[in-house]
């Protein structure tokens, strides 16, 4: 499936304006503590129905810290890296932490 970049941009821009940009994330994402890991999964689950070929979402907190969400429904890896569903937070010191937080707001539209 091919999707025009301007269509993807419009979808992402609309989501950002409605839920993320200049909003209280605790309210718009229905979370008491919207961590980067939580936000990455929330964005993935919001965008996946609109962008079917989406495979993962990365949220950058700073230039050196980011969280990536990649679901388990991906095909087996061909590069030897596991496709286990995970939240991975990367820091400059090389630490890799995973969070099992599965809470996602059901009120997304």
PDB file of N, CA and C in Angstrom:
ATOM      1  N   UNK A   1       0.839  -1.174   0.000  1.00  0.00           N
ATOM      2  CA  UNK A   1       0.000   0.000   0.000  1.00  0.00           C
ATOM      3  C   UNK A   1       0.885   1.238   0.000  1.00  0.00           C
ATOM      4  N   UNK A   2       0.505   2.197  -0.802  1.00  0.00           N
ATOM      5  CA  UNK A   2       1.226   3.463  -0.879  1.00  0.00           C
ATOM      6  C   UNK A   2       0.298   4.562  -0.379  1.00  0.00           C
ATOM      7  N   UNK A   3       0.872   5.502   0.346  1.00  0.00           N
ATOM      8  CA  UNK A   3       0.084   6.611   0.863  1.00  0.00           C
ATOM      9  C   UNK A   3       0.865   7.896   0.634  1.00  0.00           C
ATOM     10  N   UNK A   4       0.201   8.897   0.139  1.00  0.00           N
ATOM     11  CA  UNK A   4       0.842  10.177  -0.144  1.00  0.00           C
ATOM     12  C   UNK A   4       1.296  10.838   1.153  1.00  0.00           C
ATOM     13  N   UNK A   5       2.507  11.373   1.148  1.00  0.00           N
ATOM     14  CA  UNK A   5       3.056  12.017   2.338  1.00  0.00           C
ATOM     15  C   UNK A   5       2.183  13.178   2.815  1.00  0.00           C
ATOM     16  N   UNK A   6       1.560  13.902   1.914  1.00  0.00           N
ATOM     17  CA  UNK A   6       0.692  15.011   2.331  1.00  0.00           C
ATOM     18  C   UNK A   6      -0.540  14.490   3.065  1.00  0.00           C
ATOM     19  N   UNK A   7      -1.034  13.302   2.710  1.00  0.00           N
ATOM     20  CA  UNK A   7      -2.158  12.691   3.431  1.00  0.00           C
ATOM     21  C   UNK A   7      -1.732  12.284   4.837  1.00  0.00           C
ATOM     22  N   UNK A   8      -0.548  11.689   4.942  1.00  0.00           N
ATOM     23  CA  UNK A   8      -0.027  11.304   6.258  1.00  0.00           C
ATOM     24  C   UNK A   8       0.174  12.544   7.115  1.00  0.00           C
ATOM     25  N   UNK A   9       0.728  13.580   6.525  1.00  0.00           N
ATOM     26  CA  UNK A   9       0.957  14.842   7.249  1.00  0.00           C
ATOM     27  C   UNK A   9      -0.342  15.418   7.786  1.00  0.00           C
ATOM     28  N   UNK A  10      -1.382  15.398   6.975  1.00  0.00           N
ATOM     29  CA  UNK A  10      -2.680  15.947   7.394  1.00  0.00           C
ATOM     30  C   UNK A  10      -3.252  15.150   8.563  1.00  0.00           C
ATOM     31  N   UNK A  11      -3.119  13.830   8.520  1.00  0.00           N
ATOM     32  CA  UNK A  11      -3.623  12.981   9.601  1.00  0.00           C
ATOM     33  C   UNK A  11      -2.862  13.260  10.894  1.00  0.00           C
ATOM     34  N   UNK A  12      -1.541  13.292  10.801  1.00  0.00           N
ATOM     35  CA  UNK A  12      -0.711  13.519  11.991  1.00  0.00           C
ATOM     36  C   UNK A  12      -0.934  14.930  12.538  1.00  0.00           C
ATOM     37  N   UNK A  13      -0.994  15.907  11.656  1.00  0.00           N
ATOM     38  CA  UNK A  13      -1.224  17.297  12.087  1.00  0.00           C
ATOM     39  C   UNK A  13      -2.560  17.420  12.815  1.00  0.00           C
ATOM     40  N   UNK A  14      -3.605  16.805  12.254  1.00  0.00           N
ATOM     41  CA  UNK A  14      -4.925  16.847  12.891  1.00  0.00           C
ATOM     42  C   UNK A  14      -4.909  16.231  14.280  1.00  0.00           C
ATOM     43  N   UNK A  15      -4.237  15.091  14.422  1.00  0.00           N
ATOM     44  CA  UNK A  15      -4.128  14.430  15.720  1.00  0.00           C
ATOM     45  C   UNK A  15      -3.374  15.313  16.717  1.00  0.00           C
ATOM     46  N   UNK A  16      -2.258  15.883  16.272  1.00  0.00           N
ATOM     47  CA  UNK A  16      -1.450  16.727  17.152  1.00  0.00           C
ATOM     48  C   UNK A  16      -2.236  17.942  17.612  1.00  0.00           C
ATOM     49  N   UNK A  17      -2.946  18.581  16.691  1.00  0.00           N
ATOM     50  CA  UNK A  17      -3.728  19.769  17.054  1.00  0.00           C
ATOM     51  C   UNK A  17      -4.879  19.433  17.987  1.00  0.00           C
ATOM     52  N   UNK A  18      -5.525  18.295  17.774  1.00  0.00           N
ATOM     53  CA  UNK A  18      -6.693  17.928  18.575  1.00  0.00           C
ATOM     54  C   UNK A  18      -6.332  17.414  19.967  1.00  0.00           C
ATOM     55  N   UNK A  19      -5.231  16.688  20.089  1.00  0.00           N
ATOM     56  CA  UNK A  19      -4.927  16.014  21.351  1.00  0.00           C
ATOM     57  C   UNK A  19      -3.623  16.417  22.039  1.00  0.00           C
ATOM     58  N   UNK A  20      -2.613  16.896  21.290  1.00  0.00           N
ATOM     59  CA  UNK A  20      -1.286  17.040  21.876  1.00  0.00           C
ATOM     60  C   UNK A  20      -0.796  18.477  22.014  1.00  0.00           C
ATOM     61  N   UNK A  21      -0.855  19.241  20.949  1.00  0.00           N
ATOM     62  CA  UNK A  21      -0.260  20.580  20.923  1.00  0.00           C
ATOM     63  C   UNK A  21      -1.055  21.567  21.775  1.00  0.00           C
ATOM     64  N   UNK A  22      -0.405  22.111  22.802  1.00  0.00           N
ATOM     65  CA  UNK A  22      -1.015  23.095  23.705  1.00  0.00           C
ATOM     66  C   UNK A  22      -2.230  22.538  24.437  1.00  0.00           C
ATOM     67  N   UNK A  23      -2.165  21.270  24.832  1.00  0.00           N
ATOM     68  CA  UNK A  23      -3.235  20.625  25.592  1.00  0.00           C
ATOM     69  C   UNK A  23      -2.664  20.044  26.866  1.00  0.00           C
ATOM     70  N   UNK A  24      -3.542  19.859  27.851  1.00  0.00           N
ATOM     71  CA  UNK A  24      -3.162  19.157  29.069  1.00  0.00           C
ATOM     72  C   UNK A  24      -3.252  17.667  28.744  1.00  0.00           C
ATOM     73  N   UNK A  25      -2.111  17.016  28.586  1.00  0.00           N
ATOM     74  CA  UNK A  25      -2.081  15.619  28.153  1.00  0.00           C
ATOM     75  C   UNK A  25      -2.773  14.685  29.138  1.00  0.00           C
ATOM     76  N   UNK A  26      -2.783  15.038  30.414  1.00  0.00           N
ATOM     77  CA  UNK A  26      -3.490  14.213  31.393  1.00  0.00           C
ATOM     78  C   UNK A  26      -4.968  14.116  31.025  1.00  0.00           C
ATOM     79  N   UNK A  27      -5.531  15.182  30.471  1.00  0.00           N
ATOM     80  CA  UNK A  27      -6.946  15.194  30.102  1.00  0.00           C
ATOM     81  C   UNK A  27      -7.169  14.622  28.705  1.00  0.00           C
ATOM     82  N   UNK A  28      -6.440  15.070  27.720  1.00  0.00           N
ATOM     83  CA  UNK A  28      -6.714  14.635  26.350  1.00  0.00           C
ATOM     84  C   UNK A  28      -6.320  13.186  26.109  1.00  0.00           C
ATOM     85  N   UNK A  29      -5.346  12.664  26.854  1.00  0.00           N
ATOM     86  CA  UNK A  29      -4.933  11.273  26.678  1.00  0.00           C
ATOM     87  C   UNK A  29      -5.483  10.370  27.772  1.00  0.00           C
ATOM     88  N   UNK A  30      -6.292  10.938  28.668  1.00  0.00           N
ATOM     89  CA  UNK A  30      -6.927  10.169  29.756  1.00  0.00           C
ATOM     90  C   UNK A  30      -5.900   9.398  30.576  1.00  0.00           C
ATOM     91  N   UNK A  31      -4.862  10.080  31.013  1.00  0.00           N
ATOM     92  CA  UNK A  31      -3.816   9.431  31.788  1.00  0.00           C
ATOM     93  C   UNK A  31      -3.362  10.349  32.909  1.00  0.00           C
ATOM     94  N   UNK A  32      -3.129   9.776  34.082  1.00  0.00           N
ATOM     95  CA  UNK A  32      -2.621  10.569  35.196  1.00  0.00           C
ATOM     96  C   UNK A  32      -1.153  10.914  35.011  1.00  0.00           C
ATOM     97  N   UNK A  33      -0.440  10.085  34.267  1.00  0.00           N
ATOM     98  CA  UNK A  33       0.984  10.304  34.060  1.00  0.00           C
ATOM     99  C   UNK A  33       1.364   9.907  32.632  1.00  0.00           C
ATOM    100  N   UNK A  34       1.149  10.800  31.675  1.00  0.00           N
ATOM    101  CA  UNK A  34       1.451  10.447  30.276  1.00  0.00           C
ATOM    102  C   UNK A  34       2.955  10.471  29.986  1.00  0.00           C
ATOM    103  N   UNK A  35       3.588   9.344  30.212  1.00  0.00           N
ATOM    104  CA  UNK A  35       5.027   9.207  29.945  1.00  0.00           C
ATOM    105  C   UNK A  35       5.258   9.156  28.437  1.00  0.00           C
ATOM    106  N   UNK A  36       6.493   9.278  28.028  1.00  0.00           N
ATOM    107  CA  UNK A  36       6.827   9.165  26.607  1.00  0.00           C
ATOM    108  C   UNK A  36       6.429   7.793  26.074  1.00  0.00           C
ATOM    109  N   UNK A  37       6.593   6.751  26.883  1.00  0.00           N
ATOM    110  CA  UNK A  37       6.203   5.401  26.475  1.00  0.00           C
ATOM    111  C   UNK A  37       4.696   5.321  26.245  1.00  0.00           C
ATOM    112  N   UNK A  38       3.937   5.887  27.171  1.00  0.00           N
ATOM    113  CA  UNK A  38       2.475   5.905  27.052  1.00  0.00           C
ATOM    114  C   UNK A  38       2.057   6.679  25.807  1.00  0.00           C
ATOM    115  N   UNK A  39       2.654   7.843  25.594  1.00  0.00           N
ATOM    116  CA  UNK A  39       2.302   8.691  24.448  1.00  0.00           C
ATOM    117  C   UNK A  39       2.624   7.978  23.131  1.00  0.00           C
ATOM    118  N   UNK A  40       3.760   7.284  23.069  1.00  0.00           N
ATOM    119  CA  UNK A  40       4.125   6.555  21.848  1.00  0.00           C
ATOM    120  C   UNK A  40       3.067   5.507  21.516  1.00  0.00           C
ATOM    121  N   UNK A  41       2.613   4.758  22.515  1.00  0.00           N
ATOM    122  CA  UNK A  41       1.578   3.744  22.254  1.00  0.00           C
ATOM    123  C   UNK A  41       0.256   4.407  21.896  1.00  0.00           C
ATOM    124  N   UNK A  42      -0.107   5.463  22.608  1.00  0.00           N
ATOM    125  CA  UNK A  42      -1.362   6.167  22.324  1.00  0.00           C
ATOM    126  C   UNK A  42      -1.368   6.663  20.872  1.00  0.00           C
ATOM    127  N   UNK A  43      -0.283   7.284  20.453  1.00  0.00           N
ATOM    128  CA  UNK A  43      -0.187   7.783  19.072  1.00  0.00           C
ATOM    129  C   UNK A  43      -0.292   6.625  18.087  1.00  0.00           C
ATOM    130  N   UNK A  44       0.421   5.528  18.355  1.00  0.00           N
ATOM    131  CA  UNK A  44       0.369   4.370  17.458  1.00  0.00           C
ATOM    132  C   UNK A  44      -1.079   3.891  17.309  1.00  0.00           C
ATOM    133  N   UNK A  45      -1.773   3.714  18.419  1.00  0.00           N
ATOM    134  CA  UNK A  45      -3.129   3.179  18.372  1.00  0.00           C
ATOM    135  C   UNK A  45      -4.115   4.164  17.741  1.00  0.00           C
ATOM    136  N   UNK A  46      -3.839   5.441  17.833  1.00  0.00           N
ATOM    137  CA  UNK A  46      -4.672   6.437  17.155  1.00  0.00           C
ATOM    138  C   UNK A  46      -4.416   6.414  15.648  1.00  0.00           C
ATOM    139  N   UNK A  47      -3.159   6.341  15.252  1.00  0.00           N
ATOM    140  CA  UNK A  47      -2.804   6.436  13.836  1.00  0.00           C
ATOM    141  C   UNK A  47      -2.977   5.140  13.051  1.00  0.00           C
ATOM    142  N   UNK A  48      -2.832   3.993  13.681  1.00  0.00           N
ATOM    143  CA  UNK A  48      -2.831   2.719  12.955  1.00  0.00           C
ATOM    144  C   UNK A  48      -4.070   2.526  12.065  1.00  0.00           C
ATOM    145  N   UNK A  49      -5.287   2.824  12.527  1.00  0.00           N
ATOM    146  CA  UNK A  49      -6.441   2.659  11.641  1.00  0.00           C
ATOM    147  C   UNK A  49      -6.425   3.634  10.462  1.00  0.00           C
ATOM    148  N   UNK A  50      -5.760   4.751  10.618  1.00  0.00           N
ATOM    149  CA  UNK A  50      -5.720   5.783   9.588  1.00  0.00           C
ATOM    150  C   UNK A  50      -4.525   5.625   8.642  1.00  0.00           C
ATOM    151  N   UNK A  51      -3.455   4.989   9.160  1.00  0.00           N
ATOM    152  CA  UNK A  51      -2.237   4.755   8.382  1.00  0.00           C
ATOM    153  C   UNK A  51      -1.894   3.264   8.537  1.00  0.00           C
ATOM    154  N   UNK A  52      -2.542   2.406   7.755  1.00  0.00           N
ATOM    155  CA  UNK A  52      -2.413   0.957   7.951  1.00  0.00           C
ATOM    156  C   UNK A  52      -0.987   0.401   7.904  1.00  0.00           C
ATOM    157  N   UNK A  53      -0.085   1.023   7.154  1.00  0.00           N
ATOM    158  CA  UNK A  53       1.272   0.481   7.064  1.00  0.00           C
ATOM    159  C   UNK A  53       2.178   0.931   8.211  1.00  0.00           C
ATOM    160  N   UNK A  54       1.651   1.671   9.169  1.00  0.00           N
ATOM    161  CA  UNK A  54       2.435   2.135  10.320  1.00  0.00           C
ATOM    162  C   UNK A  54       2.965   0.934  11.100  1.00  0.00           C
ATOM    163  N   UNK A  55       4.254   0.947  11.430  1.00  0.00           N
ATOM    164  CA  UNK A  55       4.837  -0.193  12.144  1.00  0.00           C
ATOM    165  C   UNK A  55       5.329   0.161  13.546  1.00  0.00           C
ATOM    166  N   UNK A  56       5.632   1.423  13.809  1.00  0.00           N
ATOM    167  CA  UNK A  56       6.073   1.821  15.141  1.00  0.00           C
ATOM    168  C   UNK A  56       5.981   3.339  15.255  1.00  0.00           C
ATOM    169  N   UNK A  57       6.043   3.810  16.501  1.00  0.00           N
ATOM    170  CA  UNK A  57       6.029   5.258  16.764  1.00  0.00           C
ATOM    171  C   UNK A  57       7.137   5.551  17.761  1.00  0.00           C
ATOM    172  N   UNK A  58       7.892   6.596  17.494  1.00  0.00           N
ATOM    173  CA  UNK A  58       8.939   7.051  18.404  1.00  0.00           C
ATOM    174  C   UNK A  58       8.615   8.462  18.856  1.00  0.00           C
ATOM    175  N   UNK A  59       8.696   8.687  20.172  1.00  0.00           N
ATOM    176  CA  UNK A  59       8.482  10.003  20.757  1.00  0.00           C
ATOM    177  C   UNK A  59       9.798  10.440  21.383  1.00  0.00           C
ATOM    178  N   UNK A  60      10.294  11.602  20.986  1.00  0.00           N
ATOM    179  CA  UNK A  60      11.536  12.136  21.545  1.00  0.00           C
ATOM    180  C   UNK A  60      11.216  13.093  22.677  1.00  0.00           C
ATOM    181  N   UNK A  61      11.835  12.846  23.821  1.00  0.00           N
ATOM    182  CA  UNK A  61      11.682  13.749  24.961  1.00  0.00           C
ATOM    183  C   UNK A  61      12.716  14.874  24.876  1.00  0.00           C
ATOM    184  N   UNK A  62      13.921  14.494  24.526  1.00  0.00           N
ATOM    185  CA  UNK A  62      15.014  15.446  24.340  1.00  0.00           C
ATOM    186  C   UNK A  62      15.810  14.955  23.129  1.00  0.00           C
ATOM    187  N   UNK A  63      16.884  15.640  22.827  1.00  0.00           N
ATOM    188  CA  UNK A  63      17.725  15.218  21.707  1.00  0.00           C
ATOM    189  C   UNK A  63      18.387  13.867  21.974  1.00  0.00           C
ATOM    190  N   UNK A  64      18.469  13.462  23.223  1.00  0.00           N
ATOM    191  CA  UNK A  64      19.172  12.230  23.568  1.00  0.00           C
ATOM    192  C   UNK A  64      18.294  11.184  24.257  1.00  0.00           C
ATOM    193  N   UNK A  65      17.006  11.414  24.365  1.00  0.00           N
ATOM    194  CA  UNK A  65      16.117  10.477  25.048  1.00  0.00           C
ATOM    195  C   UNK A  65      14.839  10.309  24.244  1.00  0.00           C
ATOM    196  N   UNK A  66      14.497   9.058  23.936  1.00  0.00           N
ATOM    197  CA  UNK A  66      13.298   8.805  23.151  1.00  0.00           C
ATOM    198  C   UNK A  66      12.668   7.477  23.571  1.00  0.00           C
ATOM    199  N   UNK A  67      11.374   7.330  23.269  1.00  0.00           N
ATOM    200  CA  UNK A  67      10.647   6.092  23.550  1.00  0.00           C
ATOM    201  C   UNK A  67       9.996   5.633  22.260  1.00  0.00           C
ATOM    202  N   UNK A  68      10.089   4.332  21.983  1.00  0.00           N
ATOM    203  CA  UNK A  68       9.511   3.755  20.776  1.00  0.00           C
ATOM    204  C   UNK A  68       8.512   2.676  21.167  1.00  0.00           C
ATOM    205  N   UNK A  69       7.346   2.694  20.516  1.00  0.00           N
ATOM    206  CA  UNK A  69       6.366   1.618  20.689  1.00  0.00           C
ATOM    207  C   UNK A  69       6.278   0.852  19.383  1.00  0.00           C
ATOM    208  N   UNK A  70       6.397  -0.471  19.477  1.00  0.00           N
ATOM    209  CA  UNK A  70       6.280  -1.356  18.320  1.00  0.00           C
ATOM    210  C   UNK A  70       5.429  -2.545  18.774  1.00  0.00           C
ATOM    211  N   UNK A  71       4.264  -2.771  18.145  1.00  0.00           N
ATOM    212  CA  UNK A  71       3.374  -3.843  18.600  1.00  0.00           C
ATOM    213  C   UNK A  71       3.871  -5.233  18.215  1.00  0.00           C
ATOM    214  N   UNK A  72       3.256  -6.239  18.821  1.00  0.00           N
ATOM    215  CA  UNK A  72       3.672  -7.617  18.585  1.00  0.00           C
ATOM    216  C   UNK A  72       3.169  -8.193  17.271  1.00  0.00           C
ATOM    217  N   UNK A  73       2.234  -7.552  16.621  1.00  0.00           N
ATOM    218  CA  UNK A  73       1.632  -8.130  15.429  1.00  0.00           C
ATOM    219  C   UNK A  73       2.485  -7.990  14.172  1.00  0.00           C
ATOM    220  N   UNK A  74       3.716  -7.573  14.327  1.00  0.00           N
ATOM    221  CA  UNK A  74       4.603  -7.448  13.179  1.00  0.00           C
ATOM    222  C   UNK A  74       5.117  -8.816  12.764  1.00  0.00           C
ATOM    223  N   UNK A  75       5.442  -8.981  11.490  1.00  0.00           N
ATOM    224  CA  UNK A  75       5.980 -10.269  11.044  1.00  0.00           C
ATOM    225  C   UNK A  75       7.316 -10.560  11.714  1.00  0.00           C
ATOM    226  N   UNK A  76       7.760 -11.813  11.715  1.00  0.00           N
ATOM    227  CA  UNK A  76       9.042 -12.154  12.337  1.00  0.00           C
ATOM    228  C   UNK A  76      10.182 -11.302  11.778  1.00  0.00           C
ATOM    229  N   UNK A  77      11.074 -10.950  12.654  1.00  0.00           N
ATOM    230  CA  UNK A  77      12.210 -10.122  12.273  1.00  0.00           C
ATOM    231  C   UNK A  77      13.149 -10.881  11.350  1.00  0.00           C
ATOM    232  N   UNK A  78      13.730 -10.157  10.400  1.00  0.00           N
ATOM    233  CA  UNK A  78      14.706 -10.775   9.507  1.00  0.00           C
ATOM    234  C   UNK A  78      16.124 -10.351   9.860  1.00  0.00           C
ATOM    235  N   UNK A  79      16.256  -9.461  10.857  1.00  0.00           N
ATOM    236  CA  UNK A  79      17.591  -8.972  11.211  1.00  0.00           C
ATOM    237  C   UNK A  79      18.066  -9.502  12.561  1.00  0.00           C
ATOM    238  N   UNK A  80      17.358 -10.505  13.103  1.00  0.00           N
ATOM    239  CA  UNK A  80      17.785 -11.099  14.366  1.00  0.00           C
ATOM    240  C   UNK A  80      17.317 -10.354  15.593  1.00  0.00           C
ATOM    241  N   UNK A  81      16.612  -9.225  15.430  1.00  0.00           N
ATOM    242  CA  UNK A  81      16.103  -8.454  16.554  1.00  0.00           C
ATOM    243  C   UNK A  81      14.660  -8.867  16.781  1.00  0.00           C
ATOM    244  N   UNK A  82      14.298  -9.124  18.010  1.00  0.00           N
ATOM    245  CA  UNK A  82      12.949  -9.575  18.335  1.00  0.00           C
ATOM    246  C   UNK A  82      11.913  -8.493  18.044  1.00  0.00           C
ATOM    247  N   UNK A  83      10.736  -8.906  17.570  1.00  0.00           N
ATOM    248  CA  UNK A  83       9.619  -7.986  17.358  1.00  0.00           C
ATOM    249  C   UNK A  83       8.625  -8.081  18.509  1.00  0.00           C
ATOM    250  N   UNK A  84       9.104  -8.361  19.707  1.00  0.00           N
ATOM    251  CA  UNK A  84       8.251  -8.436  20.883  1.00  0.00           C
ATOM    252  C   UNK A  84       7.690  -7.047  21.150  1.00  0.00           C
ATOM    253  N   UNK A  85       6.384  -6.951  21.501  1.00  0.00           N
ATOM    254  CA  UNK A  85       5.826  -5.638  21.761  1.00  0.00           C
ATOM    255  C   UNK A  85       6.544  -5.004  22.939  1.00  0.00           C
ATOM    256  N   UNK A  86       6.884  -3.762  22.805  1.00  0.00           N
ATOM    257  CA  UNK A  86       7.616  -3.158  23.904  1.00  0.00           C
ATOM    258  C   UNK A  86       7.607  -1.650  23.824  1.00  0.00           C
ATOM    259  N   UNK A  87       7.856  -1.094  24.981  1.00  0.00           N
ATOM    260  CA  UNK A  87       8.166   0.322  25.074  1.00  0.00           C
ATOM    261  C   UNK A  87       9.648   0.335  25.369  1.00  0.00           C
ATOM    262  N   UNK A  88      10.420   1.002  24.602  1.00  0.00           N
ATOM    263  CA  UNK A  88      11.845   1.064  24.855  1.00  0.00           C
ATOM    264  C   UNK A  88      12.245   2.509  25.030  1.00  0.00           C
ATOM    265  N   UNK A  89      12.853   2.815  26.146  1.00  0.00           N
ATOM    266  CA  UNK A  89      13.336   4.160  26.386  1.00  0.00           C
ATOM    267  C   UNK A  89      14.850   4.141  26.270  1.00  0.00           C
ATOM    268  N   UNK A  90      15.383   4.969  25.403  1.00  0.00           N
ATOM    269  CA  UNK A  90      16.816   5.020  25.186  1.00  0.00           C
ATOM    270  C   UNK A  90      17.383   6.314  25.750  1.00  0.00           C
ATOM    271  N   UNK A  91      18.452   6.215  26.480  1.00  0.00           N
ATOM    272  CA  UNK A  91      19.131   7.370  27.061  1.00  0.00           C
ATOM    273  C   UNK A  91      20.577   7.381  26.580  1.00  0.00           C
ATOM    274  N   UNK A  92      21.231   8.509  26.741  1.00  0.00           N
ATOM    275  CA  UNK A  92      22.610   8.609  26.266  1.00  0.00           C
ATOM    276  C   UNK A  92      23.553   7.663  26.998  1.00  0.00           C
ATOM    277  N   UNK A  93      23.192   7.242  28.215  1.00  0.00           N
ATOM    278  CA  UNK A  93      24.073   6.338  28.948  1.00  0.00           C
ATOM    279  C   UNK A  93      23.892   4.886  28.501  1.00  0.00           C
ATOM    280  N   UNK A  94      23.038   4.657  27.497  1.00  0.00           N
ATOM    281  CA  UNK A  94      22.862   3.317  26.963  1.00  0.00           C
ATOM    282  C   UNK A  94      21.856   2.458  27.708  1.00  0.00           C
ATOM    283  N   UNK A  95      21.232   2.994  28.767  1.00  0.00           N
ATOM    284  CA  UNK A  95      20.245   2.234  29.508  1.00  0.00           C
ATOM    285  C   UNK A  95      19.042   1.946  28.632  1.00  0.00           C
ATOM    286  N   UNK A  96      18.482   0.767  28.789  1.00  0.00           N
ATOM    287  CA  UNK A  96      17.316   0.356  28.031  1.00  0.00           C
ATOM    288  C   UNK A  96      16.290  -0.158  29.030  1.00  0.00           C
ATOM    289  N   UNK A  97      15.184   0.559  29.211  1.00  0.00           N
ATOM    290  CA  UNK A  97      14.173   0.130  30.165  1.00  0.00           C
ATOM    291  C   UNK A  97      12.872  -0.129  29.440  1.00  0.00           C
ATOM    292  N   UNK A  98      12.113  -1.091  29.928  1.00  0.00           N
ATOM    293  CA  UNK A  98      10.831  -1.425  29.314  1.00  0.00           C
ATOM    294  C   UNK A  98       9.740  -1.270  30.358  1.00  0.00           C
ATOM    295  N   UNK A  99       8.582  -0.769  29.903  1.00  0.00           N
ATOM    296  CA  UNK A  99       7.460  -0.548  30.790  1.00  0.00           C
ATOM    297  C   UNK A  99       6.269  -1.372  30.348  1.00  0.00           C
ATOM    298  N   UNK A 100       5.596  -2.080  31.253  1.00  0.00           N
ATOM    299  CA  UNK A 100       4.442  -2.886  30.881  1.00  0.00           C
ATOM    300  C   UNK A 100       3.132  -2.105  30.894  1.00  0.00           C
ATOM    301  N   UNK A 101       3.169  -0.799  31.052  1.00  0.00           N
ATOM    302  CA  UNK A 101       1.966   0.019  31.157  1.00  0.00           C
ATOM    303  C   UNK A 101       1.083  -0.157  29.924  1.00  0.00           C
ATOM    304  N   UNK A 102      -0.074  -0.787  30.094  1.00  0.00           N
ATOM    305  CA  UNK A 102      -0.963  -1.061  28.971  1.00  0.00           C
ATOM    306  C   UNK A 102      -2.187  -0.156  28.950  1.00  0.00           C
ATOM    307  N   UNK A 103      -2.256   0.841  29.832  1.00  0.00           N
ATOM    308  CA  UNK A 103      -3.428   1.701  29.891  1.00  0.00           C
ATOM    309  C   UNK A 103      -3.468   2.636  28.681  1.00  0.00           C
ATOM    310  N   UNK A 104      -4.535   2.545  27.920  1.00  0.00           N
ATOM    311  CA  UNK A 104      -4.730   3.423  26.773  1.00  0.00           C
ATOM    312  C   UNK A 104      -6.152   3.943  26.835  1.00  0.00           C
ATOM    313  N   UNK A 105      -6.333   5.235  26.680  1.00  0.00           N
ATOM    314  CA  UNK A 105      -7.649   5.856  26.761  1.00  0.00           C
ATOM    315  C   UNK A 105      -8.562   5.324  25.666  1.00  0.00           C
ATOM    316  N   UNK A 106      -9.753   4.913  26.028  1.00  0.00           N
ATOM    317  CA  UNK A 106     -10.706   4.350  25.075  1.00  0.00           C
ATOM    318  C   UNK A 106     -11.529   5.431  24.384  1.00  0.00           C
ATOM    319  N   UNK A 107     -11.323   6.691  24.730  1.00  0.00           N
ATOM    320  CA  UNK A 107     -12.154   7.753  24.206  1.00  0.00           C
ATOM    321  C   UNK A 107     -11.551   8.442  22.995  1.00  0.00           C
ATOM    322  N   UNK A 108     -10.557   7.838  22.367  1.00  0.00           N
ATOM    323  CA  UNK A 108      -9.975   8.418  21.161  1.00  0.00           C
ATOM    324  C   UNK A 108     -10.990   8.396  20.040  1.00  0.00           C
ATOM    325  N   UNK A 109     -10.995   9.443  19.222  1.00  0.00           N
ATOM    326  CA  UNK A 109     -11.921   9.442  18.076  1.00  0.00           C
ATOM    327  C   UNK A 109     -11.264  10.036  16.868  1.00  0.00           C
TER     328      UNK A 109
END
